[in-house]
């Protein structure tokens, strides 16, 4: 029983909750009866969502504005995991940067964005996951409730991606780290699940500076609510990993098993077509 039954003291902390997949995950959790602690930088968007969720669920949804790309923000959020009411963590905060590394290196803003990407997608996720897993296992061993973590990866985790090299590598880290910890947790009452979406309609494209999402068939672009439903259901079951949608599952398979000598030139050409 990884995610314990819902109730007022079965709280789930969700990062990246001010928009997109994180907000949709918070809605899916609230609909199941879990109070949430909503984390991101934009306090106003979090407060709006907390109001919406409170109206729907009758539960108390808390807001914590923090920049997880800073030591202070990360320290603050890590401390929230010490709260004994927290039985779950969802790491959804993340963003992408597109472009060739050699070009990004020559632009101070893009260079800083690449560093920020690694700080948020890799270091913050790793830090919060380690803190949550440690606290949840300790509490479960002491007779407390079970617990669950959900990490948001991506289909880009399954192969290198020229034109989004740092982003795809950050998600490869998320996937590998999370699957390994899932195995380590066997036999405890705590689970770690990874959800690996493909293109999903959120604020991601604008933040990543790409209009690729507008150039591909609608069939290829999923909805945040569907990703959230699949992710939360897998988290509740304590599954290792889920890739929502047939198109994404095929893409992940292709990424894993196509020889790199064939795959990398094709991906490079595809990303160049989209201006990356
Ligand atoms: N959309 C897609 O196609 C896909 C997305 N993903 C992953 O899904 C996750 C969610 O992205 P998505 O919902 O798509 O995109 P959005 O841009 O809609 O959401 C990103 C979230 O991350 C938060 N965030 C960004 N920077 C920081 C920071 N420094 N500190 C705290 N929070 C931060 C944003 O809040 P704020 O700006 O208020 O801080 C926002 O809530 C990401 O990890 C992304 O890599 C995976 C596969 C596909
Ligand atoms: C390829 C993308 O940019 C997408 N957001 C993903 O993570 O799959």
Short mmCIF file of C-alpha atoms and ligand atoms in Angstrom, two decimals:
data_model
loop_
_atom_site.label_atom_id
_atom_site.label_comp_id
_atom_site.label_asym_id
_atom_site.label_seq_id
_atom_site.Cartn_x
_atom_site.Cartn_y
_atom_site.Cartn_z
CA UNK A 1 0.00 0.00 0.00
CA UNK A 2 2.34 2.78 -1.21
CA UNK A 3 0.16 5.91 -1.22
CA UNK A 4 -1.89 5.53 1.98
CA UNK A 5 -5.65 6.06 1.88
CA UNK A 6 -6.67 9.69 1.45
CA UNK A 7 -7.61 11.84 4.40
CA UNK A 8 -6.89 15.21 6.00
CA UNK A 9 -3.50 14.05 7.32
CA UNK A 10 -2.36 12.32 4.11
CA UNK A 11 -0.78 15.33 2.46
CA UNK A 12 1.13 15.28 -0.85
CA UNK A 13 3.68 17.97 -1.71
CA UNK A 14 3.69 18.83 -5.44
CA UNK A 15 6.45 20.91 -7.05
CA UNK A 16 5.80 22.69 -10.34
CA UNK A 17 2.19 23.06 -9.24
CA UNK A 18 1.61 26.54 -10.70
CA UNK A 19 0.94 25.19 -14.21
CA UNK A 20 0.89 22.27 -16.60
CA UNK A 21 1.49 18.72 -15.41
CA UNK A 22 2.16 19.68 -11.77
CA UNK A 23 -1.13 21.58 -11.51
CA UNK A 24 -2.96 18.68 -13.17
CA UNK A 25 -1.36 16.21 -10.73
CA UNK A 26 -2.50 18.38 -7.81
CA UNK A 27 -6.05 18.35 -9.23
CA UNK A 28 -5.94 14.56 -9.63
CA UNK A 29 -4.73 14.12 -6.04
CA UNK A 30 -7.32 16.52 -4.65
CA UNK A 31 -10.07 14.71 -6.57
CA UNK A 32 -8.97 11.49 -4.80
CA UNK A 33 -9.20 13.23 -1.41
CA UNK A 34 -5.57 14.17 -0.74
CA UNK A 35 -4.73 17.63 0.64
CA UNK A 36 -1.75 19.10 -1.19
CA UNK A 37 1.12 21.49 -0.55
CA UNK A 38 1.66 23.42 -3.77
CA UNK A 39 5.20 24.59 -4.62
CA UNK A 40 6.50 26.82 -7.44
CA UNK A 41 7.76 30.39 -7.81
CA UNK A 42 4.47 32.07 -8.84
CA UNK A 43 2.59 32.57 -5.57
CA UNK A 44 -0.50 34.03 -7.26
CA UNK A 45 -1.00 31.02 -9.54
CA UNK A 46 -0.52 28.66 -6.57
CA UNK A 47 -3.06 30.60 -4.49
CA UNK A 48 -5.61 30.43 -7.34
CA UNK A 49 -5.12 26.68 -7.63
CA UNK A 50 -5.32 26.17 -3.84
CA UNK A 51 -8.64 28.05 -3.86
CA UNK A 52 -9.94 25.93 -6.74
CA UNK A 53 -8.87 22.66 -5.07
CA UNK A 54 -10.27 23.70 -1.69
CA UNK A 55 -13.63 24.47 -3.31
CA UNK A 56 -13.68 21.07 -5.04
CA UNK A 57 -12.39 18.86 -2.26
CA UNK A 58 -13.25 20.67 0.97
CA UNK A 59 -9.64 20.00 2.06
CA UNK A 60 -6.96 22.45 3.10
CA UNK A 61 -4.46 22.99 0.28
CA UNK A 62 -1.33 24.88 1.30
CA UNK A 63 0.85 27.13 -0.82
CA UNK A 64 4.60 27.53 -0.61
CA UNK A 65 6.28 29.88 -3.09
CA UNK A 66 9.94 28.93 -3.61
CA UNK A 67 12.61 29.00 -6.28
CA UNK A 68 14.00 25.45 -6.31
CA UNK A 69 16.94 26.66 -8.36
CA UNK A 70 18.32 28.42 -5.28
CA UNK A 71 19.83 26.95 -2.12
CA UNK A 72 17.43 28.93 0.08
CA UNK A 73 14.36 27.81 -1.86
CA UNK A 74 15.47 24.20 -1.84
CA UNK A 75 16.24 24.31 1.92
CA UNK A 76 12.74 25.69 2.60
CA UNK A 77 10.97 23.02 0.58
CA UNK A 78 13.12 20.19 1.95
CA UNK A 79 12.10 21.30 5.45
CA UNK A 80 8.42 20.89 4.50
CA UNK A 81 9.04 17.16 4.03
CA UNK A 82 9.71 16.87 7.79
CA UNK A 83 6.00 17.53 8.35
CA UNK A 84 4.59 14.19 9.56
CA UNK A 85 1.38 14.77 7.58
CA UNK A 86 3.34 14.52 4.29
CA UNK A 87 2.89 11.02 2.84
CA UNK A 88 3.83 11.82 -0.73
CA UNK A 89 6.03 13.97 -2.97
CA UNK A 90 5.58 14.77 -6.67
CA UNK A 91 8.59 16.31 -8.43
CA UNK A 92 7.06 18.02 -11.47
CA UNK A 93 9.05 21.30 -11.53
CA UNK A 94 11.28 21.36 -14.57
CA UNK A 95 11.95 23.09 -17.86
CA UNK A 96 13.76 22.63 -21.16
CA UNK A 97 16.22 24.62 -23.24
CA UNK A 98 16.54 24.04 -26.99
CA UNK A 99 19.48 24.84 -29.24
CA UNK A 100 22.96 23.53 -29.92
CA UNK A 101 25.27 23.61 -26.91
CA UNK A 102 28.00 25.47 -28.83
CA UNK A 103 25.51 28.24 -29.68
CA UNK A 104 23.98 28.37 -26.19
CA UNK A 105 27.48 28.68 -24.71
CA UNK A 106 27.96 32.01 -26.52
CA UNK A 107 24.81 33.60 -25.10
CA UNK A 108 25.08 34.56 -21.42
CA UNK A 109 21.33 34.21 -20.81
CA UNK A 110 21.09 30.80 -22.46
CA UNK A 111 24.23 29.65 -20.69
CA UNK A 112 22.63 30.60 -17.36
CA UNK A 113 19.43 28.84 -18.40
CA UNK A 114 21.36 25.61 -19.05
CA UNK A 115 22.90 25.78 -15.57
CA UNK A 116 19.46 26.50 -14.10
CA UNK A 117 18.05 23.49 -15.96
CA UNK A 118 20.55 21.13 -14.34
CA UNK A 119 20.00 22.73 -10.92
CA UNK A 120 16.22 22.28 -11.13
CA UNK A 121 15.68 19.12 -13.22
CA UNK A 122 18.55 17.17 -11.65
CA UNK A 123 19.89 18.61 -8.38
CA UNK A 124 16.60 19.79 -6.84
CA UNK A 125 14.75 16.63 -7.86
CA UNK A 126 17.56 14.47 -6.46
CA UNK A 127 17.74 16.45 -3.23
CA UNK A 128 13.99 16.35 -2.55
CA UNK A 129 13.69 12.69 -3.52
CA UNK A 130 16.49 11.67 -1.16
CA UNK A 131 14.96 13.73 1.66
CA UNK A 132 11.45 12.34 1.06
CA UNK A 133 12.50 8.72 0.72
CA UNK A 134 14.58 8.96 3.90
CA UNK A 135 11.76 10.53 5.92
CA UNK A 136 9.01 8.28 4.55
CA UNK A 137 10.94 5.05 5.17
CA UNK A 138 11.89 6.18 8.68
CA UNK A 139 8.25 6.92 9.51
CA UNK A 140 6.96 3.69 7.96
CA UNK A 141 9.54 1.65 9.94
CA UNK A 142 8.40 3.38 13.12
CA UNK A 143 4.83 2.22 12.46
CA UNK A 144 3.68 5.30 10.55
CA UNK A 145 1.85 5.34 7.24
CA UNK A 146 3.21 4.14 3.91
CA UNK A 147 4.44 6.76 1.43
CA UNK A 148 5.01 7.40 -2.26
CA UNK A 149 7.07 9.61 -4.56
CA UNK A 150 6.27 10.44 -8.20
CA UNK A 151 9.04 11.87 -10.39
CA UNK A 152 8.20 13.44 -13.75
CA UNK A 153 10.65 12.26 -16.40
CA UNK A 154 10.07 12.37 -20.18
CA UNK A 155 10.32 10.20 -23.28
CA UNK A 156 13.52 12.17 -23.93
CA UNK A 157 15.01 10.12 -21.07
CA UNK A 158 15.37 7.11 -23.34
CA UNK A 159 17.87 8.47 -25.87
CA UNK A 160 20.22 11.44 -26.33
CA UNK A 161 18.59 14.38 -28.11
CA UNK A 162 20.75 16.73 -30.21
CA UNK A 163 19.17 20.19 -29.98
CA UNK A 164 17.99 19.53 -26.41
CA UNK A 165 21.08 17.75 -25.10
CA UNK A 166 21.07 19.01 -21.52
CA UNK A 167 17.31 18.56 -21.16
CA UNK A 168 17.29 14.96 -22.40
CA UNK A 169 20.32 14.15 -20.25
CA UNK A 170 18.57 15.62 -17.21
CA UNK A 171 15.61 13.33 -17.83
CA UNK A 172 17.90 10.32 -18.36
CA UNK A 173 19.21 11.08 -14.87
CA UNK A 174 15.66 11.26 -13.48
CA UNK A 175 14.69 7.97 -15.11
CA UNK A 176 17.80 6.03 -14.12
CA UNK A 177 17.98 7.35 -10.55
CA UNK A 178 14.26 6.85 -9.93
CA UNK A 179 14.09 3.31 -11.30
CA UNK A 180 17.11 2.30 -9.21
CA UNK A 181 15.60 3.73 -6.02
CA UNK A 182 12.29 2.04 -6.83
CA UNK A 183 14.15 -1.29 -6.75
CA UNK A 184 15.97 -0.39 -3.53
CA UNK A 185 12.65 0.35 -1.83
CA UNK A 186 11.23 -3.14 -2.40
CA UNK A 187 10.07 -4.56 0.93
CA UNK A 188 9.54 -1.15 2.50
CA UNK A 189 6.15 0.54 2.60
CA UNK A 190 7.47 3.32 0.36
CA UNK A 191 7.53 3.44 -3.44
CA UNK A 192 9.02 5.66 -6.12
CA UNK A 193 7.26 5.90 -9.48
CA UNK A 194 8.39 7.64 -12.65
CA UNK A 195 6.02 9.05 -15.25
CA UNK A 196 7.59 9.70 -18.66
CA UNK A 197 5.31 11.82 -20.85
CA UNK A 198 5.86 12.89 -24.45
CA UNK A 199 4.87 16.27 -25.85
CA UNK A 200 2.15 17.65 -23.59
CA UNK A 201 0.20 20.91 -23.90
CA UNK A 202 1.50 23.05 -20.98
CA UNK A 203 3.66 26.12 -20.44
CA UNK A 204 6.71 23.98 -21.37
CA UNK A 205 7.05 25.02 -25.04
CA UNK A 206 7.01 28.73 -24.23
CA UNK A 207 9.54 28.29 -21.41
CA UNK A 208 11.78 26.21 -23.70
CA UNK A 209 11.53 28.77 -26.50
CA UNK A 210 10.18 26.32 -29.08
CA UNK A 211 7.10 26.28 -31.29
CA UNK A 212 7.65 22.61 -32.17
CA UNK A 213 4.40 21.69 -30.44
CA UNK A 214 2.45 23.77 -33.01
CA UNK A 215 4.21 22.07 -35.92
CA UNK A 216 3.38 18.45 -35.10
CA UNK A 217 0.03 16.67 -35.56
CA UNK A 218 -2.41 17.06 -32.64
CA UNK A 219 -2.29 13.29 -32.22
CA UNK A 220 1.28 13.59 -30.94
CA UNK A 221 0.55 16.22 -28.30
CA UNK A 222 -1.09 14.97 -25.10
CA UNK A 223 -3.06 16.73 -22.38
CA UNK A 224 -1.67 17.42 -18.91
CA UNK A 225 -4.81 15.98 -17.27
CA UNK A 226 -4.24 12.59 -18.97
CA UNK A 227 -0.57 12.52 -17.95
CA UNK A 228 -1.57 13.40 -14.39
CA UNK A 229 -4.26 10.70 -14.20
CA UNK A 230 -1.82 8.05 -15.46
CA UNK A 231 0.95 9.25 -13.16
CA UNK A 232 -1.18 9.45 -10.01
CA UNK A 233 -2.77 6.05 -10.69
CA UNK A 234 0.71 4.52 -11.11
CA UNK A 235 1.91 6.30 -7.94
CA UNK A 236 -1.08 4.97 -6.01
CA UNK A 237 -0.23 1.44 -7.17
CA UNK A 238 3.48 1.93 -6.49
CA UNK A 239 4.47 1.04 -10.07
CA UNK A 240 8.08 1.49 -11.19
CA UNK A 241 7.47 3.56 -14.30
CA UNK A 242 4.74 4.54 -16.74
CA UNK A 243 4.86 6.13 -20.18
CA UNK A 244 1.36 7.37 -20.98
CA UNK A 245 0.00 6.90 -24.53
CA UNK A 246 0.81 4.48 -27.36
CA UNK A 247 2.70 7.04 -29.48
CA UNK A 248 4.97 7.82 -26.52
CA UNK A 249 5.48 4.15 -25.69
CA UNK A 250 6.59 3.49 -29.29
CA UNK A 251 8.88 6.50 -29.18
CA UNK A 252 10.44 5.27 -25.94
CA UNK A 253 10.96 1.82 -27.43
CA UNK A 254 12.56 3.33 -30.53
CA UNK A 255 14.78 5.50 -28.38
CA UNK A 256 15.95 2.53 -26.34
CA UNK A 257 16.58 0.04 -29.11
CA UNK A 258 17.40 1.88 -32.36
CA UNK A 259 21.18 1.88 -32.99
CA UNK A 260 22.62 5.29 -32.09
CA UNK A 261 24.34 5.55 -35.49
CA UNK A 262 20.90 5.62 -37.13
CA UNK A 263 18.98 7.41 -34.40
CA UNK A 264 21.19 10.42 -33.66
CA UNK A 265 21.39 11.82 -37.23
CA UNK A 266 17.62 11.40 -37.61
CA UNK A 267 16.90 13.15 -34.31
CA UNK A 268 19.38 15.91 -35.14
CA UNK A 269 17.67 16.51 -38.49
CA UNK A 270 14.24 16.49 -36.82
CA UNK A 271 15.27 18.98 -34.16
CA UNK A 272 16.93 21.24 -36.79
CA UNK A 273 13.67 21.17 -38.71
CA UNK A 274 12.02 22.60 -35.57
CA UNK A 275 14.71 25.28 -35.30
CA UNK A 276 16.68 23.73 -32.42
N1 LIG B 1 5.13 19.54 -21.56
C1 LIG B 1 5.84 18.54 -22.09
O1 LIG B 1 5.86 18.28 -23.31
C2 LIG B 1 6.60 17.62 -21.18
C3 LIG B 1 6.98 18.00 -19.91
N2 LIG B 1 7.70 17.15 -19.13
C4 LIG B 1 8.11 17.56 -17.79
O2 LIG B 1 6.95 17.87 -17.03
C5 LIG B 1 7.34 18.70 -15.94
C6 LIG B 1 6.34 19.83 -15.84
O3 LIG B 1 6.46 20.66 -17.00
P1 LIG B 1 5.18 21.22 -17.74
O4 LIG B 1 4.00 21.12 -16.88
O5 LIG B 1 5.15 20.61 -19.06
O6 LIG B 1 5.64 22.73 -17.96
P2 LIG B 1 5.15 24.08 -17.28
O7 LIG B 1 6.08 25.13 -17.79
O8 LIG B 1 3.69 24.26 -17.50
O9 LIG B 1 5.39 23.83 -15.72
C7 LIG B 1 6.66 23.89 -15.15
C8 LIG B 1 6.50 24.09 -13.66
O10 LIG B 1 7.79 24.13 -13.05
C9 LIG B 1 7.84 25.28 -12.18
N3 LIG B 1 9.18 25.79 -12.08
C10 LIG B 1 9.99 26.20 -13.10
N4 LIG B 1 11.14 26.68 -12.60
C11 LIG B 1 11.06 26.58 -11.24
C12 LIG B 1 11.93 26.92 -10.17
N5 LIG B 1 13.13 27.46 -10.41
N6 LIG B 1 11.52 26.67 -8.91
C13 LIG B 1 10.30 26.13 -8.68
N7 LIG B 1 9.44 25.79 -9.65
C14 LIG B 1 9.81 26.02 -10.90
C15 LIG B 1 6.90 26.28 -12.87
O11 LIG B 1 6.40 27.22 -11.92
P3 LIG B 1 6.89 28.73 -11.73
O12 LIG B 1 7.21 29.30 -13.07
O13 LIG B 1 5.72 29.36 -11.05
O14 LIG B 1 8.07 28.61 -10.81
C16 LIG B 1 5.77 25.37 -13.33
O15 LIG B 1 4.87 25.15 -12.26
C17 LIG B 1 8.77 19.15 -16.25
O16 LIG B 1 9.65 18.39 -15.43
C18 LIG B 1 8.96 18.79 -17.70
O17 LIG B 1 10.30 18.52 -18.01
C19 LIG B 1 8.03 15.90 -19.55
C20 LIG B 1 7.68 15.49 -20.78
C21 LIG B 1 6.94 16.30 -21.70
C1 LIG B 2 10.69 16.73 -26.35
C2 LIG B 2 10.17 17.71 -25.41
O1 LIG B 2 10.55 18.85 -25.44
C3 LIG B 2 9.12 17.30 -24.42
N1 LIG B 2 8.79 18.34 -23.56
C4 LIG B 2 9.49 16.10 -23.64
O2 LIG B 2 10.06 16.21 -22.54
O3 LIG B 2 9.23 14.99 -24.14
#
